[in-house]
Short mmCIF file of C-alpha atoms in Angstrom, two decimals:
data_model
loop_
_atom_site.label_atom_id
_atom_site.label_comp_id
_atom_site.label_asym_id
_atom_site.label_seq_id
_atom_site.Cartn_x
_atom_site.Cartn_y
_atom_site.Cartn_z
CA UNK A 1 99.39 118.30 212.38
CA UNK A 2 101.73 118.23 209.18
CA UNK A 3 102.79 114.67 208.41
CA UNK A 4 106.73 113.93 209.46
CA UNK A 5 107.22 112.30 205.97
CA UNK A 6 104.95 112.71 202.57
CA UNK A 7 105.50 111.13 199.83
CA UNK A 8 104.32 112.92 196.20
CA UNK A 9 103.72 111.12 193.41
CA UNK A 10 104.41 113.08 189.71
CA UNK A 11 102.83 111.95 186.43
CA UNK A 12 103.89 113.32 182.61
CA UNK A 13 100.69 112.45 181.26
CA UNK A 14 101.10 110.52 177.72
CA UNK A 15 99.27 108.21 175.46
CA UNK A 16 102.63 106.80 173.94
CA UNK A 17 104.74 107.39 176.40
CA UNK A 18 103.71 108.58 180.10
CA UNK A 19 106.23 109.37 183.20
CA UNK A 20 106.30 109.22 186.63
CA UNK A 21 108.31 110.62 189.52
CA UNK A 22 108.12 109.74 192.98
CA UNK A 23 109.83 112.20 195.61
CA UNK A 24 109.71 111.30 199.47
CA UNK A 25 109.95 114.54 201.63
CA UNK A 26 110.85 114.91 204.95
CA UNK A 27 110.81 118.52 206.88
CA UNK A 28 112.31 120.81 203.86
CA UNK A 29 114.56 118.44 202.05
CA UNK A 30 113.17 115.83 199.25
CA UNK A 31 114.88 113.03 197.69
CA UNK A 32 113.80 110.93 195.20
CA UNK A 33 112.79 107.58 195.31
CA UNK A 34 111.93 106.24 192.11
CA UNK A 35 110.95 107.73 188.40
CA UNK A 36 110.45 105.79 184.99
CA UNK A 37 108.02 105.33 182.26
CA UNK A 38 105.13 103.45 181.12
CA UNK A 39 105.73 102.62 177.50
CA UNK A 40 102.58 102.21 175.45
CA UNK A 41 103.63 102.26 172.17
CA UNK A 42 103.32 99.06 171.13
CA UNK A 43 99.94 98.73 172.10
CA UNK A 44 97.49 99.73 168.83
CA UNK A 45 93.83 99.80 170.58
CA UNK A 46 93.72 103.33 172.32
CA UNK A 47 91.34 101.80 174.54
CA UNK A 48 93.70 99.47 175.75
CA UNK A 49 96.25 101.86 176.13
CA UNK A 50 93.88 103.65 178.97
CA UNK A 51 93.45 100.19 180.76
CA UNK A 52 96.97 99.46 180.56
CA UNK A 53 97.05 103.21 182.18
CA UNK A 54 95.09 102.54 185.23
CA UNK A 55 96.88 98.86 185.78
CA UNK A 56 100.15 100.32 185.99
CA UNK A 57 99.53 103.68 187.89
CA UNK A 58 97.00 101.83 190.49
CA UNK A 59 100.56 99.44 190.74
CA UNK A 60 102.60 102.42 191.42
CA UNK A 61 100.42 103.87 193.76
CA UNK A 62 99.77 100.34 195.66
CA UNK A 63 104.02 99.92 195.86
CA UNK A 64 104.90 103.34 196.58
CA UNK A 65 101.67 104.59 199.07
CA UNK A 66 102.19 108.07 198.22
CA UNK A 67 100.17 111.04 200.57
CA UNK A 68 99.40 113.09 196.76
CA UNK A 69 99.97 113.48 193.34
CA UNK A 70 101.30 116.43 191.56
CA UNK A 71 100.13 115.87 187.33
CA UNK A 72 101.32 118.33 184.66
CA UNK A 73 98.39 119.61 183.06
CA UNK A 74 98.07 119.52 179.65
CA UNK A 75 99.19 122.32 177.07
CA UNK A 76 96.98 123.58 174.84
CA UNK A 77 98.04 122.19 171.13
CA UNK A 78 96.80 122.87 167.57
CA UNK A 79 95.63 119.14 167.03
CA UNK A 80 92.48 118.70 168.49
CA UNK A 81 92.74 114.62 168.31
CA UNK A 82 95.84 115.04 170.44
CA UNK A 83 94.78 117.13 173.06
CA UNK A 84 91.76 114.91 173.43
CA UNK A 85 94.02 111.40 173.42
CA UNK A 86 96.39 113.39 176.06
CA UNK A 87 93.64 114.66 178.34
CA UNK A 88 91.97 110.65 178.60
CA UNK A 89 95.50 110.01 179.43
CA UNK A 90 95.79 112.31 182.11
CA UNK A 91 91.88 111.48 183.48
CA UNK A 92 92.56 107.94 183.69
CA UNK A 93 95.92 108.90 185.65
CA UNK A 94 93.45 110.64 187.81
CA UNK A 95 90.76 108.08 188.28
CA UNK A 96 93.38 105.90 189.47
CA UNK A 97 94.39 108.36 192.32
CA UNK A 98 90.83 109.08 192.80
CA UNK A 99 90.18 105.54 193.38
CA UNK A 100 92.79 105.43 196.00
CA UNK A 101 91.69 108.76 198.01
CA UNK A 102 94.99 110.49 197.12
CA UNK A 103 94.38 114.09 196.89
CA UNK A 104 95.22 115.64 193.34
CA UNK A 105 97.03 118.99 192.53
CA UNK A 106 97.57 120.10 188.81
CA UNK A 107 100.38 122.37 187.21
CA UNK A 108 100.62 124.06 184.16
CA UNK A 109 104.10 123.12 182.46
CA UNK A 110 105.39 126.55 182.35
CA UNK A 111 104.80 126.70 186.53
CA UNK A 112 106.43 123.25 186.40
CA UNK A 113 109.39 124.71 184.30
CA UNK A 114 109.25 127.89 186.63
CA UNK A 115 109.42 126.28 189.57
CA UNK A 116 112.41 123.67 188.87
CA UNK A 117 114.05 126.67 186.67
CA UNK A 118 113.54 130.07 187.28
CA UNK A 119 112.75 129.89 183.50
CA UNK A 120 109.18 129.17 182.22
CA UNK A 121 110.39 128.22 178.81
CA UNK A 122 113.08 125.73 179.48
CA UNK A 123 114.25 122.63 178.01
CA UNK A 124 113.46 119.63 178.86
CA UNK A 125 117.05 119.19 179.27
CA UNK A 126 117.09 122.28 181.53
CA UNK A 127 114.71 120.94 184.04
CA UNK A 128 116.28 117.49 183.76
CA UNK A 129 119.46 118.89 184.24
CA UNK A 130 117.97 121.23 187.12
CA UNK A 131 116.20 118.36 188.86
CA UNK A 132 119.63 116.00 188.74
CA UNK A 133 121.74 118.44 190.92
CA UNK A 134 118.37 119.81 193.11
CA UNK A 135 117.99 115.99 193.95
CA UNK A 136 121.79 114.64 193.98
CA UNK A 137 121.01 112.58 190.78
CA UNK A 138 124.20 110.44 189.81
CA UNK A 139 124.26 110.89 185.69
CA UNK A 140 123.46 106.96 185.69
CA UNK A 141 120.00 107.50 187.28
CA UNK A 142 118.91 109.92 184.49
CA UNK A 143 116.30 108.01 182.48
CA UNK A 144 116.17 107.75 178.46
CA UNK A 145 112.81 109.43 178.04
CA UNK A 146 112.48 112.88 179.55
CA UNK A 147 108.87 112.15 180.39
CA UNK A 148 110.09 110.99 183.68
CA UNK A 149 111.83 113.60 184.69
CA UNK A 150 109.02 115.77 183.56
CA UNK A 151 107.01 113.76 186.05
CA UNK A 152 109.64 114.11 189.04
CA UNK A 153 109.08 118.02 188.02
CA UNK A 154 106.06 118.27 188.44
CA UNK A 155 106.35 115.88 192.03
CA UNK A 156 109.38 118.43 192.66
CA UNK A 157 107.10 121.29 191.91
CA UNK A 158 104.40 120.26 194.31
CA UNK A 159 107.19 120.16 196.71
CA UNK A 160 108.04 123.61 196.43
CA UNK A 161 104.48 124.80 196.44
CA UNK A 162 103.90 123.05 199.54
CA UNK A 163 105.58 125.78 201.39
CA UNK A 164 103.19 128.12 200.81
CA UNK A 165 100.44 129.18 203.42
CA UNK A 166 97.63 128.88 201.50
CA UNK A 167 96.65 127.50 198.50
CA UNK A 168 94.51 129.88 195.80
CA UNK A 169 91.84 127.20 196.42
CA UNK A 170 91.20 127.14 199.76
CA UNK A 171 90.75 131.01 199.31
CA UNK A 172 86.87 131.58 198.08
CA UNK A 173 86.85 135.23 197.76
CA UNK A 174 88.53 138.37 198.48
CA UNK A 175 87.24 138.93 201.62
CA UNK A 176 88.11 135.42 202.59
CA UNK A 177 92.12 136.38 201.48
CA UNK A 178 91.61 139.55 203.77
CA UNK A 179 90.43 137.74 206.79
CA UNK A 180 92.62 134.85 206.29
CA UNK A 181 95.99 137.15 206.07
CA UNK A 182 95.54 139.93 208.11
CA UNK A 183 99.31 140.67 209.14
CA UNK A 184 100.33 140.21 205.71
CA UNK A 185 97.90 143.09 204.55
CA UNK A 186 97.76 144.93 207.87
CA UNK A 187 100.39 147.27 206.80
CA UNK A 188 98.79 148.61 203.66
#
């Protein structure tokens, strides 16, 4: 039985700067609740940075109880050192969930940006923009770092997704799409 109310927790994964968006939906409609950022930029030991990581999402998680977590996946960069700080970044987001039994679902930006959109290379002023009249943002709620409403896309694109019957990975093989939707292919 589908849960009246589920809250989704979105994380911008980011080792100065990460963001989070936290949508509550009920039946179709979603509003949000809460989005910001964890500034880490004035903390030198990388190591640290991760701890400070965990602390705060495990906080956010423990104040907000969300059902899952929707976390942008990283893009794939030139600069190796980067893409390895960002993806610790995102793993420790994901430990944290982990730790708290809250299922995890990854998008790639350009889904994210598809999704909120209709445009896979957008702005992030586009999806900001996108997400403030989708959610009924006043102009005052819009945060100065785009990281969290990057987040609240990617909570907002879990949202969307959820709609769908199945998920690609609860489908194991052809054969397991075919028996799983017969009417949908019983006319071909």
């Amino acid at each position: 039985m589908q849960k009246a109310e589920r809250i989704i927790l979105g994380i911008d994964p980011g080792t100065n700067v990460m963001g989070y968006g936290i949508i509550r939906v009920v039946g179709n409609k979603a509003e949000m609740i809460t989005m910001g950022v964890i500034d880490l930029r004035k903390m030198a030991d990388p190591y640290l940075r991760l701890g400070h990581i965990f602390e705060r999402v495990t906080g956010i998680i423990d104040a907000y109880l969300p059902d899952e977590m929707a976390i942008e996946a990283p893009f794939f960069g030139k600069n190796i050192q980067s893409m390895l700080k960002l993806g610790r970044a995102q793993g420790v987001a994901i430990a944290a969930a982990i730790h708290h039994d809250i299922p995890i679902h990854e998008y790639a930006p350009l889904k994210i940006k598809m999704a909120i959109t209709g445009n896979g290379g957008a702005s992030k002023m586009q999806v900001a923009g996108m997400l403030q009249r989708l959610l009924h943002l006043d102009p005052d709620e819009m945060p100065r770092f785009m990281d969290a409403t990057d987040a609240l896309g990617a909570a907002y694109c879990h949202f969307m997704q959820m709609g769908t019957p199945e998920s690609p990975s609860s489908i194991k093989s052809w054969k397991d799409f075919a028996k799983k939707n017969q009417k949908r292919i019983s006319g071909l």
